[in-house]
Amino acid sequence: MTQVQDLYETTVGLEIHVELSTASKMFCGCRVSFGGDPNTRTCPVCLGMPGSLPVPNEKAIEFTMKIGLALGCKIAEHSLFHRKNYFYPDMPKNYQISQYDSPLCHEGAVEISGDWGTHKVGITRVHLEEDTGKSIHIGGGGRIADSDYSLEDFNRAGTPLVEIVSEPDIRSADEARAFVTDLRATIEALGVSDVRMEEGSMRVDANVSVRLKGAKEFGAKVEVKNMNSIRSVVRALEYEEERQRKALDAGEMLVQETRHFDEKTGVTSSMRTKEYAFDYRYFPEPDMVPFEPAETWVGSIRESLPERPAARRARFAEEYGLGAKDVEVLTSSFKAAQWFEAAAAAYPGDAKKVVNWIIADLFGLLNEAGLELWESKIAPSQLANLVTLIDSGKISGKQAKLVLGGMFETGNDPEKVVAEKGLEQVSDAGAIEAVVDEVIAENADAAGKVRSGNLGTIGFLVGQVMKKSKGKANPQMVNELLRRKLS
Amino acid sequence: MSIDRKAVDHVARLARLDLSEVELDVMLTELQEILGHAEQIQALDLDGVEPMSHSVPMVNSMRPDEVKLSLTQEEALANAPEVEDHRFKVPRIMEDEG
Ligand SMILES: [Zn+2]
């Protein structure tokens, strides 16, 4: 954009936490679910009572390996859980069971693409840990630093939580958007998490640093937190990038710190924590034995993996002949891709026509209603039927838009909406011919002009026929009939 | 490796232990003995010996993903020093204890 920006380069590494949608918690049998009455899903294990023993959830281990394999990671032959020691009331044990130097999965990569081309982002590690409880800070406007006391709900404590750490290979807010979108679609397709950023089942923290182009050392690493949508990630990173560039321009020193993103103002601000190095004194969790997943187990997980977004993008372009923009829209979510593919499978013609109806028309209705593609009342096969109705000449494209609106409201089949709204297009040659003859008789002047070669006037006559048929006559047939009769 | 009083004090702070001067001295002596024992092991030739985190020859202990009965809200909160709004009430969270 500006010259100033060209002097600098941005480096971003992301740390993403994903809550797994297992039935029970990571180390105990308490149910995993969102919200609910406080402290109704706890037990001695997740309350950290002395003498209770954690036992890892097999499904959570499997889900973590699924994520790791889908991100191209290696699965560790030997992996350990560690205790991460810190004192915070949302962790009743005063330590979190996490992983340290031997995570379940390591060294993967994700391919992202956009205006900048295609680019690989390394995955440093994917590990498994337990989530904390939820604190509410009372007094001081709900801010922890100013509050009088806090209240703890441990329903969430012990929920299996996967941490995914990327290499600092991301170079812009837009690349971060592509990475997070890709990651979310991947995990969604695996069916191992809800990945709802608004509800906190997927949380993104970013390490951002800006430096002079070509500088050997990275700039000061600033950690940005509290971004609860992909849009927020982009806004926060754009703001932070600009802030650091301006500071460097002004000759200021940037400090390593944690900053909080404010959704309303779009601004990041320092979290006012005093700088002291955490000393977590990690040590191997003595209550749990090491993990050495059998090759057969890993192999069967690998075989069960669904298609990766990058592969899906390539296939959509190839199989359906779609352009980059359409592919991006349809693959940003696994569920959207599934919806489209079901519609394309139900439609005998060129899938591009279905895509056009989705993107040009259905998306407009969805946006207005605040719904996602897969949440609409319209089933994929119903959209396919609608396009088929247009092809067969039963309705015009213009009428189809009305029919789509009706389908969107009611979820009814297009045929039913057509019948109810009386939109059936008349393609019966006899019926149209009768109206055409009437119109020619009533508009002798215009008809005469067409006969003498003034074809421009034919549009007027077509309009008259359409008017008389209340818009139901097949306009193409009307046109042909008029031309034949007046030639 | 030896340990001094300052290190003992640091470790005590990390563990949120409030030790008296006398206790610190006792801890210093005991920790020095423990570290002395570790030094004996470190003196051995351990090339090619994998570090051992667990003494039981066992791996992959897991449980199936099955929901078990949780405590009731009353039971869960029974030991809480203070309760408000069915939540554990905790003192103001100090951000830095040095
Ligand atoms: Zn529990």
Coordinates of N, CA, C and O and ligand atoms in Angstrom, one line a residue, chain A residues 25-31 41-48 154-155 157-158, chain B residues 68-71, ligand 1:
Chain A
K25 N -15.1 -35.7 30.1 CA -13.9 -34.9 30.2 C -12.6 -35.7 29.9 O -12.6 -36.9 29.7
M26 N -11.5 -34.9 30.0 CA -10.2 -35.5 29.6 C -9.8 -36.6 30.6 O -9.2 -37.6 30.2
F27 N -9.9 -36.4 31.9 CA -9.4 -37.3 32.9 C -10.4 -37.9 33.8 O -10.1 -38.5 34.8
C28 N -11.7 -37.6 33.6 CA -12.8 -38.1 34.5 C -14.0 -38.3 33.6 O -14.1 -37.9 32.5
G29 N -15.1 -38.8 34.2 CA -16.3 -39.1 33.5 C -17.3 -38.1 33.5 O -18.5 -38.3 33.0
C30 N -17.0 -36.8 34.0 CA -18.0 -35.8 33.9 C -18.3 -35.4 32.5 O -17.5 -35.5 31.6
R31 N -19.6 -35.0 32.3 CA -20.0 -34.7 30.9 C -19.4 -33.4 30.4 O -19.3 -32.5 31.1
R41 N -21.2 -30.2 36.8 CA -20.5 -31.3 36.1 C -19.1 -31.4 36.6 O -18.1 -31.1 35.9
T42 N -19.0 -31.7 37.9 CA -17.7 -31.8 38.5 C -17.6 -33.1 39.3 O -18.6 -33.7 39.7
C43 N -16.4 -33.5 39.7 CA -16.2 -34.7 40.5 C -14.8 -34.5 41.2 O -14.1 -33.5 40.9
P44 N -14.4 -35.4 42.1 CA -13.2 -35.2 42.8 C -12.0 -35.0 41.9 O -11.1 -34.3 42.2
V45 N -12.0 -35.7 40.7 CA -10.8 -35.5 39.8 C -10.8 -34.1 39.2 O -9.7 -33.5 39.3
C46 N -11.9 -33.6 38.6 CA -11.8 -32.3 38.0 C -11.9 -31.2 39.0 O -11.6 -30.0 38.7
L47 N -12.2 -31.5 40.3 CA -12.1 -30.5 41.3 C -10.7 -30.5 42.0 O -10.4 -29.8 42.9
G48 N -9.9 -31.5 41.6 CA -8.5 -31.5 42.1 C -8.5 -31.9 43.6 O -7.6 -31.5 44.3
F154 N -16.6 -24.7 37.8 CA -15.6 -25.7 37.2 C -16.3 -26.6 36.2 O -15.7 -27.7 36.0
N155 N -17.4 -26.3 35.7 CA -18.0 -27.2 34.7 C -17.1 -27.4 33.5 O -17.0 -28.5 33.0
A157 N -13.8 -27.1 33.6 CA -12.5 -27.6 34.0 C -12.3 -29.1 33.7 O -13.2 -29.9 34.0
G158 N -11.2 -29.4 33.0 CA -11.0 -30.8 32.6 C -11.5 -31.1 31.2 O -11.4 -32.3 30.8
Chain B
K68 N -19.8 -40.5 33.4 CA -20.2 -41.1 34.7 C -20.9 -40.0 35.5 O -20.9 -38.8 35.1
L69 N -21.6 -40.4 36.5 CA -22.3 -39.5 37.3 C -21.4 -38.4 38.0 O -20.3 -38.8 38.5
S70 N -21.7 -37.2 37.9 CA -21.0 -36.1 38.6 C -21.5 -35.9 40.0 O -22.6 -36.4 40.3
L71 N -20.8 -35.1 40.7 CA -21.3 -34.7 42.1 C -22.5 -33.8 41.9 O -22.6 -33.1 40.8
Ligands
ZN1 ZN -14.9 -34.7 36.8

